[in-house]
PDB file of C-alpha atoms in Angstrom:
ATOM      1  CA  MET A   4      15.330   4.712   5.361  1.00 45.00           C
ATOM      2  CA  PRO A   5      17.201   5.221   8.818  1.00 49.00           C
ATOM      3  CA  ASN A   6      17.028   2.356  10.867  1.00 50.00           C
ATOM      4  CA  ASP A   7      16.544   4.986  14.292  1.00 62.00           C
ATOM      5  CA  ALA A   8      13.398   6.671  12.489  1.00 77.00           C
ATOM      6  CA  ILE A   9      10.415   5.503  14.564  1.00 88.00           C
ATOM      7  CA  ILE A  10       7.057   5.229  12.757  1.00 92.00           C
ATOM      8  CA  ALA A  11       3.953   6.126  14.242  1.00 93.00           C
ATOM      9  CA  PHE A  12       1.211   5.658  11.744  1.00 96.00           C
ATOM     10  CA  SER A  13      -1.003   8.250  12.614  1.00 96.00           C
ATOM     11  CA  ASP A  14      -1.715   9.418   8.857  1.00 97.00           C
ATOM     12  CA  GLY A  15      -4.596   7.170   8.181  1.00 97.00           C
ATOM     13  CA  VAL A  16      -6.518   4.747   7.902  1.00 98.00           C
ATOM     14  CA  PHE A  17      -7.397   2.104   5.067  1.00 98.00           C
ATOM     15  CA  ASP A  18      -9.527  -0.477   4.227  1.00 98.00           C
ATOM     16  CA  ALA A  19      -8.483  -3.448   2.166  1.00 98.00           C
ATOM     17  CA  TYR A  20     -11.056  -6.200   0.186  1.00 97.00           C
ATOM     18  CA  SER A  21     -10.180  -9.463  -1.776  1.00 96.00           C
ATOM     19  CA  ILE A  22     -11.548  -9.236  -5.491  1.00 94.00           C
ATOM     20  CA  ASP A  23     -12.898 -11.314  -7.808  1.00 93.00           C
ATOM     21  CA  LYS A  24     -11.160 -12.907 -11.047  1.00 92.00           C
ATOM     22  CA  TYR A  25     -13.476  -9.498 -13.239  1.00 91.00           C
ATOM     23  CA  GLY A  26     -12.007  -6.912  -9.813  1.00 85.00           C
ATOM     24  CA  VAL A  27     -14.860  -6.550  -8.407  1.00 90.00           C
ATOM     25  CA  LYS A  28     -14.284  -6.051  -4.874  1.00 92.00           C
ATOM     26  CA  GLN A  29     -15.299  -8.912  -2.775  1.00 94.00           C
ATOM     27  CA  LYS A  30     -15.029  -9.493   0.743  1.00 95.00           C
ATOM     28  CA  GLN A  31     -13.321  -6.248   4.096  1.00 95.00           C
ATOM     29  CA  VAL A  32     -10.208  -8.738   4.777  1.00 96.00           C
ATOM     30  CA  VAL A  33      -8.502  -5.196   7.140  1.00 96.00           C
ATOM     31  CA  THR A  34     -10.716  -2.695   8.478  1.00 96.00           C
ATOM     32  CA  LYS A  35      -9.788   0.453   9.354  1.00 97.00           C
ATOM     33  CA  CYS A  36      -5.754  -0.362   9.522  1.00 97.00           C
ATOM     34  CA  ARG A  37      -3.337   2.818  11.211  1.00 97.00           C
ATOM     35  CA  PHE A  38      -0.745   4.013   8.448  1.00 98.00           C
ATOM     36  CA  SER A  39       1.667   6.185   7.583  1.00 97.00           C
ATOM     37  CA  TYR A  40       2.803   8.112   4.314  1.00 96.00           C
ATOM     38  CA  ARG A  41       6.075   7.407   3.151  1.00 95.00           C
ATOM     39  CA  THR A  42       8.164   8.771   0.318  1.00 92.00           C
ATOM     40  CA  ILE A  43       8.703   6.885  -3.034  1.00 90.00           C
ATOM     41  CA  GLY A  44      12.057   7.074  -3.298  1.00 82.00           C
ATOM     42  CA  ALA A  45      13.589   7.905  -7.236  1.00 88.00           C
ATOM     43  CA  GLN A  46      15.304   4.612  -7.230  1.00 87.00           C
ATOM     44  CA  ARG A  47      11.573   3.256  -6.267  1.00 82.00           C
ATOM     45  CA  TYR A  48       9.835   5.282  -9.432  1.00 82.00           C
ATOM     46  CA  TYR A  49      12.606   4.848 -11.958  1.00 82.00           C
ATOM     47  CA  ALA A  50      12.780   1.330 -11.289  1.00 85.00           C
ATOM     48  CA  ALA A  51       8.796   0.640 -11.470  1.00 83.00           C
ATOM     49  CA  SER A  52       9.077   3.239 -14.531  1.00 81.00           C
ATOM     50  CA  SER A  53      11.360   0.680 -16.507  1.00 85.00           C
ATOM     51  CA  ALA A  54       8.524  -2.285 -15.863  1.00 85.00           C
ATOM     52  CA  ASN A  55       5.578  -0.001 -16.850  1.00 85.00           C
ATOM     53  CA  ILE A  56       4.340   0.099 -13.238  1.00 86.00           C
ATOM     54  CA  ARG A  57       2.684   2.862 -12.188  1.00 89.00           C
ATOM     55  CA  ILE A  58       3.277   4.043  -8.487  1.00 93.00           C
ATOM     56  CA  THR A  59       1.458   7.179  -6.694  1.00 94.00           C
ATOM     57  CA  ASP A  60       1.338   6.644  -3.810  1.00 95.00           C
ATOM     58  CA  MET A  61       3.628   4.305  -0.749  1.00 96.00           C
ATOM     59  CA  ILE A  62       3.162   3.974   3.091  1.00 97.00           C
ATOM     60  CA  ALA A  63       3.898   1.840   6.132  1.00 97.00           C
ATOM     61  CA  ILE A  64       1.840  -0.331   7.659  1.00 98.00           C
ATOM     62  CA  PRO A  65       2.238  -2.731  10.867  1.00 97.00           C
ATOM     63  CA  ALA A  66       4.297  -5.295  10.210  1.00 95.00           C
ATOM     64  CA  GLY A  67       1.432  -8.112  11.299  1.00 95.00           C
ATOM     65  CA  ILE A  68      -1.378  -7.005   8.784  1.00 96.00           C
ATOM     66  CA  GLN A  69      -2.407  -9.499   6.205  1.00 96.00           C
ATOM     67  CA  LEU A  70      -1.723  -7.746   2.767  1.00 97.00           C
ATOM     68  CA  GLN A  71      -1.987  -9.876  -1.071  1.00 96.00           C
ATOM     69  CA  GLU A  72      -1.135  -7.445  -4.363  1.00 95.00           C
ATOM     70  CA  SER A  73      -4.344  -8.952  -5.627  1.00 95.00           C
ATOM     71  CA  ASP A  74      -6.302  -6.849  -2.717  1.00 97.00           C
ATOM     72  CA  ILE A  75      -7.392  -3.920  -4.023  1.00 96.00           C
ATOM     73  CA  ILE A  76      -6.895  -0.790  -0.139  1.00 97.00           C
ATOM     74  CA  VAL A  77      -9.018   1.857   0.267  1.00 97.00           C
ATOM     75  CA  ILE A  78      -7.886   4.798   1.708  1.00 97.00           C
ATOM     76  CA  GLY A  79     -10.131   8.335   1.329  1.00 95.00           C
ATOM     77  CA  GLY A  80     -12.759   6.764  -0.358  1.00 94.00           C
ATOM     78  CA  SER A  81      -9.974   6.780  -2.965  1.00 95.00           C
ATOM     79  CA  ASP A  82      -9.096   2.787  -4.146  1.00 96.00           C
ATOM     80  CA  TYR A  83      -5.583   1.234  -4.804  1.00 97.00           C
ATOM     81  CA  THR A  84      -3.906  -1.050  -6.993  1.00 96.00           C
ATOM     82  CA  ILE A  85      -1.127  -3.075  -4.466  1.00 97.00           C
ATOM     83  CA  LYS A  86       2.150  -3.216  -6.896  1.00 95.00           C
ATOM     84  CA  GLN A  87       4.743  -4.027  -4.210  1.00 94.00           C
ATOM     85  CA  ILE A  88       4.781  -5.602  -0.419  1.00 97.00           C
ATOM     86  CA  GLN A  89       8.094  -5.696   1.489  1.00 95.00           C
ATOM     87  CA  THR A  90       8.659  -6.415   4.822  1.00 96.00           C
ATOM     88  CA  ILE A  91      11.006  -3.879   6.761  1.00 93.00           C
ATOM     89  CA  PHE A  92      12.825  -6.516   9.559  1.00 93.00           C
ATOM     90  CA  ASP A  93      14.645  -4.437  10.862  1.00 92.00           C
ATOM     91  CA  GLY A  94      12.380  -0.697  11.118  1.00 88.00           C
ATOM     92  CA  THR A  95      11.406   0.245  14.605  1.00 91.00           C
ATOM     93  CA  PRO A  96       8.681  -1.308  15.147  1.00 94.00           C
ATOM     94  CA  LYS A  97       9.189  -3.685  12.325  1.00 95.00           C
ATOM     95  CA  HIS A  98       6.361  -2.642   9.450  1.00 96.00           C
ATOM     96  CA  LYS A  99       5.840  -3.470   6.497  1.00 97.00           C
ATOM     97  CA  LEU A 100       5.849  -0.390   2.662  1.00 96.00           C
ATOM     98  CA  ILE A 101       3.547  -1.022   0.536  1.00 97.00           C
ATOM     99  CA  SER A 102       3.867   0.377  -3.147  1.00 96.00           C
ATOM    100  CA  LEU A 103       0.488   1.387  -5.152  1.00 97.00           C
ATOM    101  CA  ASN A 104      -1.664   3.042  -7.920  1.00 95.00           C
ATOM    102  CA  ARG A 105      -4.154   5.084  -7.883  1.00 95.00           C
ATOM    103  CA  ASN A 106      -6.893   3.588  -9.584  1.00 91.00           C
ATOM    104  CA  ASP A 107      -7.925   6.901 -11.457  1.00 78.00           C
ATOM    105  CA  ARG A 108     -11.737   6.415 -13.231  1.00 59.00           C
ATOM    106  CA  SER A 109     -10.691   9.304 -15.343  1.00 43.00           C
ATOM    107  CA  GLU A 110      -7.617   8.046 -17.569  1.00 41.00           C
TER     108      GLU A 110
END
């Protein structure tokens, strides 16, 4: 992403939850945080695929939001597992890219 692109975090809000050792949602760790959807680039997609990691979505969030890869993100009633958190220090504003996998119950 070009360094001069400004991210508005205007695509929606999410909540995040910690999970227990069985994968059950526990404590809410983030409430109504704004985000922007980002494009999953071909290089990121194929690198994840070659490591047998599925990435369905990618979002950008403000850099100050504290998440762990073990947390669950909820967007529009759908649960997502976090596959990668990458802090972008040279973006405007500083932000984190979060690679997500939608938890489909039907698969």
